[in-house]
Short mmCIF file of C-alpha atoms in Angstrom, two decimals:
data_model
loop_
_atom_site.label_atom_id
_atom_site.label_comp_id
_atom_site.label_asym_id
_atom_site.label_seq_id
_atom_site.Cartn_x
_atom_site.Cartn_y
_atom_site.Cartn_z
CA MET S 1 62.12 66.91 92.90
CA PRO S 2 60.31 69.27 90.50
CA GLY S 3 58.33 71.92 92.32
CA SER S 4 60.00 71.18 95.66
CA PRO S 5 61.61 73.89 97.81
CA LEU S 6 64.95 72.39 96.83
CA GLY S 7 64.49 73.30 93.17
CA GLY S 8 66.75 70.63 91.67
CA LEU S 9 69.75 70.98 93.97
CA PRO S 10 72.08 67.96 93.48
CA VAL S 11 71.09 65.20 95.87
CA MET S 12 74.58 64.09 96.90
CA TRP S 13 75.72 67.70 97.42
CA LEU S 14 72.67 68.44 99.54
CA ARG S 15 73.16 65.38 101.76
CA ASP S 16 76.89 66.11 102.07
CA ASN S 17 75.90 69.47 103.55
CA CYS S 18 73.42 68.13 106.10
CA PRO S 19 73.87 70.29 109.23
CA CYS S 20 72.44 67.88 111.82
CA ALA S 21 74.39 66.78 114.88
CA ARG S 22 74.74 63.23 113.50
CA CYS S 23 76.48 64.56 110.40
CA ARG S 24 78.49 67.45 111.88
CA ASP S 25 80.15 67.89 115.22
CA PRO S 26 78.14 70.61 117.03
CA ARG S 27 81.33 72.12 118.46
CA SER S 28 83.59 72.31 115.40
CA GLY S 29 81.16 71.91 112.50
CA GLN S 30 83.39 69.16 111.07
CA LYS S 31 81.77 66.30 109.21
CA LEU S 32 81.30 63.01 111.03
CA PHE S 33 80.92 60.79 107.96
CA GLN S 34 82.80 59.84 104.81
CA ILE S 35 81.26 60.53 101.42
CA SER S 36 81.69 56.83 100.65
CA SER S 37 79.52 55.91 103.65
CA LEU S 38 76.39 57.50 102.19
CA PRO S 39 73.94 54.90 100.90
CA ALA S 40 73.85 53.87 97.26
CA GLY S 41 70.75 55.04 95.42
CA LEU S 42 70.40 58.09 97.66
CA ARG S 43 67.25 60.05 96.95
CA ILE S 44 64.86 62.55 98.56
CA ASP S 45 61.76 60.83 99.86
CA SER S 46 60.06 64.10 100.88
CA ALA S 47 60.90 67.79 101.27
CA VAL S 48 58.61 70.05 103.30
CA GLU S 49 59.04 73.78 103.92
CA ARG S 50 57.87 75.01 107.33
CA ASP S 51 58.78 77.72 109.83
CA GLY S 52 61.67 79.05 107.77
CA THR S 53 63.27 75.63 107.22
CA VAL S 54 63.22 72.84 104.65
CA GLU S 55 62.85 69.41 106.24
CA VAL S 56 64.14 66.57 104.06
CA LEU S 57 63.50 62.87 104.63
CA TRP S 58 66.04 60.74 102.81
CA ALA S 59 65.66 57.31 101.25
CA PRO S 60 66.71 54.57 101.55
CA ASP S 61 68.15 55.18 105.05
CA GLY S 62 65.40 57.40 106.53
CA HIS S 63 67.84 60.11 107.59
CA ARG S 64 66.28 63.53 108.40
CA SER S 65 67.92 66.83 107.50
CA VAL S 66 66.70 70.35 108.30
CA TYR S 67 68.11 73.22 106.21
CA PRO S 68 67.45 76.96 106.61
CA ALA S 69 65.11 77.94 103.79
CA SER S 70 67.22 81.05 103.12
CA TRP S 71 70.26 78.81 102.58
CA THR S 72 68.58 76.52 100.07
CA ALA S 73 67.05 79.51 98.27
CA ALA S 74 70.44 81.18 97.94
CA HIS S 75 71.94 78.05 96.39
CA ARG S 76 68.99 77.51 94.06
CA GLN S 77 69.79 80.88 92.49
CA GLY S 78 73.13 79.49 91.33
CA GLY S 79 75.83 81.86 90.13
CA PRO S 80 79.61 81.77 90.52
CA GLY S 81 81.23 80.09 93.48
CA ARG S 82 82.95 81.89 96.28
CA ARG S 83 85.91 84.03 95.22
CA ASP S 84 89.34 82.93 96.34
CA PRO S 85 90.56 85.97 98.29
CA ARG S 86 94.18 84.92 97.72
CA THR S 87 93.91 85.57 93.97
CA GLU S 88 93.89 88.84 92.09
CA ASP S 89 90.08 88.76 92.12
CA GLY S 90 90.13 89.44 95.87
CA LYS S 91 92.66 92.30 95.67
CA GLU S 92 92.79 95.97 94.88
CA LEU S 93 95.64 96.33 92.40
CA TRP S 94 97.57 99.56 92.69
CA THR S 95 100.36 101.82 91.51
CA ALA S 96 102.13 104.36 93.72
CA ARG S 97 99.80 107.17 92.64
CA ASP S 98 96.73 105.14 93.61
CA LEU S 99 97.82 105.15 97.26
CA ALA S 100 98.67 108.82 97.51
CA GLY S 101 97.17 110.16 100.73
CA ARG S 102 95.69 106.82 101.80
CA LEU S 103 98.43 104.60 103.08
CA PRO S 104 97.08 101.69 105.15
CA GLU S 105 98.54 102.84 108.46
CA ALA S 106 97.47 102.96 112.09
CA ASP S 107 98.80 103.78 115.53
CA TRP S 108 100.01 100.70 117.41
CA THR S 109 98.02 101.50 120.55
CA ALA S 110 94.80 102.01 118.59
CA TYR S 111 95.47 98.79 116.68
CA LEU S 112 95.80 96.88 119.95
CA GLU S 113 92.84 98.44 121.74
CA ASP S 114 90.23 98.89 119.01
CA PRO S 115 89.06 95.73 117.18
CA ALA S 116 87.69 97.88 114.37
CA VAL S 117 91.12 99.41 113.74
CA ARG S 118 92.76 95.99 113.88
CA ALA S 119 90.21 94.57 111.43
CA ARG S 120 90.74 97.49 109.06
CA MET S 121 94.50 96.99 109.08
CA LEU S 122 94.35 93.24 108.58
CA GLN S 123 91.91 93.74 105.73
CA SER S 124 94.43 96.15 104.18
CA VAL S 125 97.03 93.39 104.14
CA LEU S 126 94.60 91.11 102.31
CA ARG S 127 93.28 93.79 99.95
CA LEU S 128 96.33 96.01 99.30
CA GLY S 129 99.10 93.67 100.36
CA PHE S 130 100.50 95.59 103.33
CA MET S 131 99.99 97.74 106.40
CA VAL S 132 102.23 100.07 108.39
CA LEU S 133 101.87 100.22 112.17
CA ARG S 134 103.27 103.41 113.70
CA GLY S 135 104.59 103.72 117.23
CA VAL S 136 105.51 100.10 117.85
CA PRO S 137 108.10 100.41 120.65
CA PRO S 138 111.55 100.36 118.97
CA HIS S 139 112.79 97.52 121.14
CA GLU S 140 114.27 94.23 120.04
CA GLY S 141 111.73 91.44 119.73
CA GLU S 142 108.67 93.63 119.20
CA ALA S 143 108.23 92.26 115.66
CA LEU S 144 107.28 88.95 117.27
CA ASP S 145 104.62 90.69 119.35
CA VAL S 146 103.17 92.23 116.20
CA ALA S 147 103.07 88.86 114.43
CA GLU S 148 101.31 87.26 117.38
CA THR S 149 98.44 89.76 117.19
CA PHE S 150 97.23 88.03 114.04
CA GLY S 151 98.89 84.64 113.76
CA PHE S 152 101.98 82.58 114.41
CA VAL S 153 105.63 83.25 113.74
CA ARG S 154 107.12 81.19 110.92
CA GLU S 155 110.60 80.09 111.96
CA THR S 156 113.22 79.63 109.23
CA ASN S 157 116.97 79.11 109.04
CA TYR S 158 117.21 82.83 109.87
CA GLY S 159 115.47 82.12 113.20
CA ARG S 160 112.15 83.34 114.63
CA LEU S 161 113.56 86.86 114.52
CA PHE S 162 116.34 88.16 112.27
CA ASP S 163 118.31 91.40 112.16
CA VAL S 164 118.51 93.45 108.97
CA ARG S 165 121.75 95.39 109.30
CA VAL S 166 125.26 95.33 107.99
CA VAL S 167 127.13 92.28 109.25
CA PRO S 168 130.58 90.87 108.47
CA ASP S 169 130.60 87.92 106.04
CA PRO S 170 126.87 88.20 105.17
CA ASN S 171 125.02 85.20 103.72
CA ASN S 172 122.38 87.45 102.16
CA LEU S 173 122.57 90.75 100.28
CA ALA S 174 119.99 92.14 102.71
CA PHE S 175 122.69 92.14 105.41
CA THR S 176 124.85 94.62 103.50
CA SER S 177 124.48 98.33 102.71
CA ALA S 178 123.98 97.70 98.99
CA ALA S 179 120.82 98.55 97.11
CA VAL S 180 118.35 95.69 96.84
CA SER S 181 116.07 95.54 93.79
CA PRO S 182 112.38 94.58 94.03
CA HIS S 183 112.05 90.96 95.08
CA THR S 184 110.03 88.50 97.12
CA ASP S 185 111.69 86.68 100.00
CA ASN S 186 112.52 82.99 100.30
CA PRO S 187 111.35 81.83 96.84
CA TYR S 188 113.52 78.75 97.42
CA ARG S 189 111.11 77.53 100.12
CA ASP S 190 108.08 75.34 99.58
CA PRO S 191 105.83 76.63 101.01
CA VAL S 192 107.16 80.17 100.95
CA PRO S 193 106.54 82.37 104.03
CA THR S 194 103.50 84.34 102.97
CA LEU S 195 103.94 87.34 105.28
CA GLN S 196 107.01 89.36 106.15
CA LEU S 197 107.37 91.87 108.99
CA LEU S 198 110.04 94.56 109.12
CA HIS S 199 110.24 96.60 112.32
CA CYS S 200 112.48 99.67 112.32
CA LEU S 201 114.59 100.17 115.45
CA VAL S 202 117.11 102.71 114.10
CA ASN S 203 117.34 104.49 110.75
CA ASP S 204 119.91 107.29 110.91
CA ALA S 205 121.73 106.33 107.72
CA GLU S 206 121.67 108.39 104.56
CA GLY S 207 119.62 106.29 102.14
CA GLY S 208 118.11 102.96 103.08
CA ASP S 209 114.59 103.86 102.00
CA SER S 210 112.13 101.04 101.43
CA GLY S 211 110.08 100.45 98.28
CA LEU S 212 107.04 98.32 97.48
CA VAL S 213 105.72 97.10 94.12
CA ASP S 214 102.37 95.40 93.63
CA GLY S 215 103.42 92.18 91.91
CA PHE S 216 99.83 91.24 91.09
CA GLY S 217 99.30 94.64 89.51
CA ALA S 218 102.51 94.25 87.54
CA ALA S 219 101.52 90.76 86.40
CA ALA S 220 98.11 92.06 85.28
CA LEU S 221 99.86 94.84 83.33
CA LEU S 222 102.13 92.28 81.68
CA ARG S 223 99.11 90.19 80.69
CA ARG S 224 97.51 93.23 79.03
CA THR S 225 100.63 94.49 77.23
CA ASP S 226 102.43 91.22 76.44
CA PRO S 227 100.14 88.22 76.85
CA GLU S 228 102.72 85.87 75.32
CA ALA S 229 105.30 86.83 77.98
CA PHE S 230 102.68 86.42 80.70
CA GLU S 231 101.82 82.93 79.44
CA VAL S 232 105.48 81.90 79.38
CA LEU S 233 106.08 83.09 82.95
CA THR S 234 103.01 81.25 84.25
CA ARG S 235 104.02 77.85 82.79
CA THR S 236 107.81 77.79 83.10
CA PRO S 237 109.12 76.30 86.37
CA VAL S 238 112.06 78.30 87.68
CA PRO S 239 114.60 76.76 90.07
CA PHE S 240 115.31 78.88 93.14
CA VAL S 241 118.26 77.97 95.33
CA PHE S 242 119.75 79.12 98.63
CA ARG S 243 122.79 77.60 100.27
CA ASP S 244 125.26 78.48 102.98
CA ALA S 245 127.39 76.44 105.37
CA ASP S 246 124.34 75.09 107.24
CA THR S 247 121.48 75.26 104.73
CA GLU S 248 120.56 74.15 101.23
CA LEU S 249 117.06 74.99 100.01
CA ARG S 250 115.51 74.44 96.58
CA ALA S 251 112.09 74.97 95.05
CA GLU S 252 110.76 75.14 91.47
CA HIS S 253 107.85 77.43 90.69
CA PRO S 254 106.85 79.80 87.89
CA LEU S 255 107.59 83.47 88.43
CA ILE S 256 103.84 84.11 88.15
CA GLY S 257 101.67 81.45 89.77
CA THR S 258 98.02 81.10 88.77
CA ASP S 259 95.07 79.08 90.04
CA PRO S 260 93.08 76.59 87.89
CA LEU S 261 90.96 79.48 86.56
CA GLY S 262 94.02 81.40 85.39
CA ARG S 263 93.88 84.07 88.11
CA VAL S 264 97.20 85.34 89.49
CA ARG S 265 97.73 83.85 92.95
CA GLU S 266 101.46 84.20 93.60
CA VAL S 267 104.55 86.02 92.40
CA ARG S 268 108.03 84.66 93.12
CA PHE S 269 110.72 87.01 91.88
CA ASN S 270 114.26 87.10 93.23
CA ASN S 271 117.11 87.43 90.78
CA ARG S 272 119.65 86.66 93.51
CA SER S 273 118.18 83.22 94.11
CA THR S 274 117.28 82.16 90.57
CA GLY S 275 119.14 78.99 89.61
CA THR S 276 120.09 77.58 86.22
CA LEU S 277 117.16 76.62 84.01
CA ARG S 278 117.73 73.45 81.98
CA LEU S 279 115.35 73.61 79.03
CA PRO S 280 115.57 73.31 75.24
CA ALA S 281 117.12 76.35 73.60
CA GLY S 282 113.84 77.61 72.14
CA GLN S 283 112.11 77.50 75.51
CA LEU S 284 115.06 79.23 77.17
CA GLU S 285 114.96 82.05 74.62
CA ALA S 286 111.22 82.52 75.15
CA PHE S 287 111.63 82.47 78.92
CA TYR S 288 114.47 85.00 79.01
CA ARG S 289 112.63 87.38 76.71
CA ALA S 290 109.59 87.23 79.03
CA TYR S 291 111.75 87.32 82.19
CA ARG S 292 113.54 90.47 81.04
CA THR S 293 110.28 92.13 80.01
CA PHE S 294 108.75 91.48 83.43
CA ALA S 295 111.92 92.58 85.25
CA GLU S 296 111.99 95.88 83.37
CA LEU S 297 108.30 96.42 84.06
CA LEU S 298 108.87 95.90 87.81
CA LEU S 299 111.46 98.70 87.77
CA ARG S 300 109.07 101.32 86.41
CA PRO S 301 109.08 104.27 88.85
CA GLU S 302 105.30 104.74 88.67
CA LEU S 303 104.74 101.24 90.08
CA ARG S 304 106.98 101.69 93.11
CA LEU S 305 105.74 103.13 96.39
CA ASP S 306 108.67 104.57 98.35
CA LEU S 307 108.63 104.61 102.15
CA ARG S 308 111.15 105.67 104.73
CA LEU S 309 110.63 103.64 107.86
CA ALA S 310 111.22 105.58 111.07
CA PRO S 311 111.97 104.03 114.47
CA GLY S 312 108.76 102.42 115.71
CA ASP S 313 107.35 101.73 112.23
CA CYS S 314 106.48 98.12 111.46
CA LEU S 315 105.76 97.13 107.87
CA VAL S 316 103.73 93.96 107.36
CA LEU S 317 103.56 92.77 103.74
CA ASP S 318 102.18 89.92 101.66
CA ASN S 319 105.31 88.11 100.46
CA THR S 320 103.40 86.21 97.78
CA ARG S 321 102.23 89.44 96.17
CA LEU S 322 104.36 92.48 96.97
CA LEU S 323 107.96 92.89 95.95
CA HIS S 324 110.03 94.97 98.35
CA ALA S 325 113.21 96.88 97.70
CA ARG S 326 115.75 99.11 99.43
CA THR S 327 117.99 101.91 98.31
CA ALA S 328 121.70 101.76 99.18
CA PHE S 329 122.79 103.50 102.36
CA ALA S 330 125.99 104.84 103.86
CA ARG S 331 127.83 102.22 105.89
CA ASP S 332 128.72 104.77 108.57
CA GLY S 333 125.05 105.48 109.30
CA ALA S 334 123.14 103.38 111.81
CA ARG S 335 120.31 101.34 110.29
CA HIS S 336 118.76 98.42 112.16
CA LEU S 337 115.53 96.63 111.33
CA GLN S 338 114.26 93.38 112.79
CA GLY S 339 112.25 90.99 110.71
CA ALA S 340 110.05 87.96 111.14
CA TYR S 341 107.90 85.77 108.96
CA ALA S 342 104.28 84.70 109.45
CA ASP S 343 101.51 83.38 107.24
CA LEU S 344 98.43 84.80 105.56
CA ASP S 345 96.10 82.04 106.67
CA GLY S 346 96.60 83.01 110.31
CA LEU S 347 95.96 86.66 109.52
CA ALA S 348 92.85 85.82 107.49
CA SER S 349 91.61 83.64 110.35
CA THR S 350 92.07 86.44 112.87
CA LEU S 351 90.23 88.87 110.60
CA ALA S 352 87.35 86.41 110.12
CA VAL S 353 86.98 86.01 113.89
CA LEU S 354 87.01 89.80 114.37
CA ARG S 355 84.28 90.10 111.74
CA ARG S 356 82.22 87.38 113.35
CA ALA S 357 82.40 89.24 116.64
CA ASP S 358 81.47 92.51 114.95
CA SER S 359 78.55 90.87 113.15
CA LEU S 360 77.07 89.89 116.52
CA ALA S 361 76.58 93.56 117.41
CA PRO S 362 72.80 93.36 116.74
CA LEU S 363 72.53 90.65 119.38
CA ALA S 364 74.47 92.75 121.88
CA ALA S 365 72.10 95.64 121.11
CA LEU S 366 69.08 93.44 121.91
CA PHE S 367 70.47 92.67 125.34
CA ALA S 368 71.25 96.32 126.01
CA GLY S 369 68.02 97.70 124.54
CA ALA S 370 64.73 95.81 124.43
CA GLY S 371 66.19 93.11 126.67
CA SER S 372 66.18 95.48 129.61
CA ALA S 373 62.37 95.39 129.65
CA GLU S 374 60.26 93.38 132.11
CA TYR S 375 60.32 89.63 131.59
CA LEU S 376 56.72 88.34 131.55
CA GLY S 377 55.94 89.20 135.17
CA GLU S 378 59.14 87.62 136.54
CA PRO S 379 61.43 89.48 139.01
CA VAL S 380 64.20 89.82 136.42
CA SER S 381 64.46 91.59 133.07
CA MET S 382 64.50 89.65 129.82
CA ALA S 383 68.24 90.27 129.46
CA GLN S 384 68.96 89.17 133.04
CA HIS S 385 66.94 86.03 132.49
CA MET S 386 68.81 85.03 129.33
CA LEU S 387 72.22 85.93 130.75
CA GLN S 388 71.50 83.90 133.86
CA ALA S 389 70.42 80.93 131.74
CA GLY S 390 73.67 81.11 129.80
CA ALA S 391 75.66 81.34 133.03
CA LEU S 392 73.84 78.30 134.46
CA ALA S 393 74.61 76.27 131.34
CA GLU S 394 78.23 77.35 131.49
CA ALA S 395 78.50 76.44 135.18
CA ALA S 396 77.05 73.02 134.41
CA GLY S 397 79.87 72.35 131.95
CA ALA S 398 77.55 72.34 128.94
CA PRO S 399 79.14 72.34 125.46
CA PRO S 400 79.39 75.76 123.77
CA HIS S 401 76.38 75.28 121.49
CA LEU S 402 74.13 74.61 124.49
CA VAL S 403 75.52 77.55 126.44
CA ALA S 404 74.68 79.70 123.41
CA ALA S 405 71.18 78.22 123.10
CA ALA S 406 70.51 78.83 126.80
CA LEU S 407 71.78 82.39 126.52
CA LEU S 408 69.74 83.19 123.41
CA HIS S 409 66.62 81.10 123.94
CA ASP S 410 64.24 84.06 124.41
CA VAL S 411 65.53 86.47 121.76
CA GLY S 412 62.18 85.99 120.01
CA HIS S 413 60.62 88.07 122.80
CA VAL S 414 62.78 91.09 122.04
CA ASP S 415 63.74 90.84 118.35
CA GLY S 416 61.67 93.47 116.60
CA ASP S 417 58.72 95.72 117.35
CA VAL S 418 56.00 93.14 116.72
CA VAL S 419 57.38 89.92 118.18
CA THR S 420 57.53 90.59 121.92
CA GLY S 421 56.53 88.94 125.16
CA ARG S 422 53.59 91.31 125.56
CA ALA S 423 51.59 89.33 123.01
CA LEU S 424 52.17 86.14 124.94
CA MET S 425 51.09 87.66 128.26
CA SER S 426 47.98 89.07 126.64
CA GLY S 427 46.87 85.54 125.81
CA SER S 428 48.09 84.99 122.24
CA ASP S 429 51.02 82.74 121.39
CA ASN S 430 53.70 84.82 119.70
CA ARG S 431 55.72 81.71 118.74
CA HIS S 432 58.82 83.37 120.13
CA SER S 433 60.72 80.08 120.07
CA HIS S 434 60.31 79.83 116.29
CA THR S 435 60.85 83.50 115.51
CA GLY S 436 63.91 83.52 117.77
CA ALA S 437 65.38 80.44 116.10
CA ASP S 438 64.78 81.92 112.65
CA ALA S 439 66.47 85.17 113.67
CA LEU S 440 69.46 83.30 115.12
CA GLY S 441 69.87 81.34 111.88
CA ARG S 442 71.58 84.45 110.53
CA TRP S 443 74.57 83.61 112.70
CA PHE S 444 74.36 80.05 113.97
CA GLY S 445 73.72 76.52 112.79
CA PRO S 446 70.97 74.11 113.90
CA GLU S 447 72.97 72.96 116.93
CA VAL S 448 72.12 76.37 118.44
CA THR S 449 68.84 77.25 116.73
CA GLU S 450 66.99 73.95 117.16
CA PRO S 451 67.15 73.84 121.01
CA VAL S 452 65.84 77.43 120.89
CA ARG S 453 63.05 76.42 118.49
CA LEU S 454 62.05 73.50 120.74
CA HIS S 455 62.48 74.98 124.22
CA VAL S 456 58.80 75.92 124.56
CA ALA S 457 57.74 72.46 123.38
CA ALA S 458 60.19 71.06 125.96
CA LYS S 459 58.19 72.72 128.76
CA ARG S 460 54.99 71.14 127.50
CA TYR S 461 56.82 67.80 127.22
CA LEU S 462 58.28 67.90 130.75
CA CYS S 463 54.86 68.70 132.18
CA ALA S 464 53.62 65.51 130.52
CA VAL S 465 56.39 63.10 131.51
CA GLU S 466 57.96 64.37 134.73
CA PRO S 467 55.88 64.25 137.94
CA GLY S 468 56.16 67.45 139.95
CA TYR S 469 57.61 69.50 137.10
CA HIS S 470 54.45 71.57 136.58
CA ALA S 471 54.27 72.43 140.27
CA ARG S 472 57.79 73.88 140.19
CA LEU S 473 56.99 76.33 137.42
CA SER S 474 56.57 80.00 138.26
CA GLU S 475 53.05 81.42 138.08
CA ALA S 476 53.93 83.34 134.93
CA SER S 477 55.30 80.20 133.30
CA LYS S 478 52.18 78.23 134.21
CA TYR S 479 50.06 80.93 132.61
CA THR S 480 52.08 80.96 129.38
CA LEU S 481 51.99 77.16 129.26
CA GLU S 482 48.26 77.30 128.58
CA VAL S 483 48.69 79.98 125.92
CA GLN S 484 51.40 77.87 124.24
CA GLY S 485 49.25 74.77 123.89
CA GLY S 486 49.18 73.19 127.34
CA VAL S 487 50.55 69.86 128.48
CA MET S 488 51.40 67.44 125.66
CA SER S 489 49.36 64.34 125.09
CA PRO S 490 51.19 61.00 125.30
CA VAL S 491 51.34 60.83 121.51
CA GLN S 492 52.73 64.36 121.26
CA ALA S 493 55.28 63.62 123.99
CA ALA S 494 56.49 60.52 122.16
CA GLU S 495 56.81 62.47 118.91
CA PHE S 496 58.76 65.22 120.68
CA ALA S 497 61.15 62.77 122.34
CA ALA S 498 61.98 61.29 118.93
CA LEU S 499 63.16 64.65 117.54
CA PRO S 500 66.97 64.93 117.09
CA GLY S 501 67.21 68.09 119.20
CA ALA S 502 64.84 67.07 121.98
CA ALA S 503 67.48 66.29 124.63
CA ASP S 504 69.25 69.61 124.05
CA ALA S 505 65.93 71.47 124.19
CA VAL S 506 65.07 69.84 127.53
CA ALA S 507 68.46 70.90 128.93
CA VAL S 508 67.87 74.49 127.80
CA ARG S 509 64.38 74.38 129.30
CA ARG S 510 65.72 73.47 132.74
CA TRP S 511 68.18 76.37 132.73
CA ASP S 512 65.36 78.60 131.48
CA ASP S 513 63.24 77.60 134.52
CA GLU S 514 66.06 78.36 136.98
CA ALA S 515 67.18 81.68 135.53
CA LYS S 516 64.77 83.96 137.39
CA ASP S 517 66.73 84.97 140.49
CA PRO S 518 67.07 88.76 140.91
CA ASP S 519 69.97 88.24 143.32
CA ALA S 520 71.98 85.79 141.19
CA PHE S 521 75.25 86.86 139.60
CA THR S 522 74.55 87.86 136.03
CA PRO S 523 77.55 88.19 133.69
CA PRO S 524 77.41 90.81 130.92
CA PHE S 525 76.74 89.82 127.32
CA GLU S 526 80.41 90.50 126.49
CA HIS S 527 81.37 87.58 128.72
CA PHE S 528 79.81 85.22 126.17
CA LEU S 529 81.10 86.97 123.06
CA PRO S 530 84.18 84.74 122.52
CA LEU S 531 82.00 81.64 122.80
CA LEU S 532 79.41 83.03 120.37
CA THR S 533 82.14 84.12 117.99
CA GLY S 534 83.53 80.61 117.96
CA LEU S 535 80.13 79.22 116.98
CA ARG S 536 79.47 81.82 114.28
CA ARG S 537 78.83 80.31 110.84
CA ASP S 538 79.10 81.97 107.44
#
């Protein structure tokens, strides 16, 4: 619609992203419809911008959608889509010299106790490809505990946990004292384990130092210096094979995997597991020239970061990006590492949740700061009132989005220097329900913000339709009722009841009315943080 607040956004895309409770589950945010179920001839009947939202009425089915105006404005500006953080675009490529004096390392206790430290370390795995945790107790099985701080253990034929030490009759070169050249693990699996953990228990042997090479950085260097070799390695499937008495695994993938835009997304390189390519002679010659060029590049000393793991050190590395190596060591020296596999998606999920929690810090500050002020003549503070409302909703078994709405319904009284409850008590409506909902839109979807936006209207509605409700209001609430517009007329009440979020707003209103007991148990804001984190939207 030319000149509309939607500015030419594609109709089907816009409807597919409708955030209402009929289209998305309020708990999970998952869609409740199929794209094929949308009506033929879908079009926008009207689009109106009000109170920080864009309200769309759809034809021919009459569906109503409400979008945050900031969201539609951001998408009207266009620009590139979201970067895939698994590709080279989301990484910091490095050589050994680049990391001098800034290894991504942290103390195990600090990592466990401080979410900021944990987030910084997990981000290092995504950005640099690895982290080193110091002081992990050098006891068997601790590698599993490390993995479970950010995800789930990936069990393979080697078990949930495997020992890296010299063993008789080894089925893998890693279980000998020989040098191991830079490689990625398990290239013969599909999907490959995307994270590897190596926890040092003992390292008294002469030699046995670890090395890391940034495979994405090496691939980018190959693309610059020998683009023909890079192209060959991105389009030639390589068979990888592993077999022993109990296992036979095969997978075919290029040594350098790219996404549809040509960005490096994976490196699989393991000369011990490379099978026999069966291609025409010309293609084989081109492949082996490129293969050798890349292999020689990976052995350049300036690309390799050398580490000596001490007892208690746990190395966590991206097995789709970093190649790891080991120098030979004396067989008569004790060297014992334990390893486990996990996956990047679990780590990325944990980091996203930590960031969501951290991004809620401004809300926590409101409860601790301005929220401690008097609440409109009631015997509790603003923070106590909201915390009690959240606790009442929780005790009633309300779904998470309603607990959050009850907890946050009055943030418009305390968010900022201008929008406060003092204006309301002085006889002017500060529209705290609307300003609060708009402020909360930074973090939450309409399932949370709309009950907040409507909770004042719900008081006016209940006064109109429920005998005795007005009499039960506190004196302060009766006073503010008049400032906020008074009791609804029958027409207004009918219009309110027809709104999609009306029932939720009425529920929040009832908890709002009850949450004014100075002697009631009031949980701290931190009690609700996991729930709020789970509802957090990008």
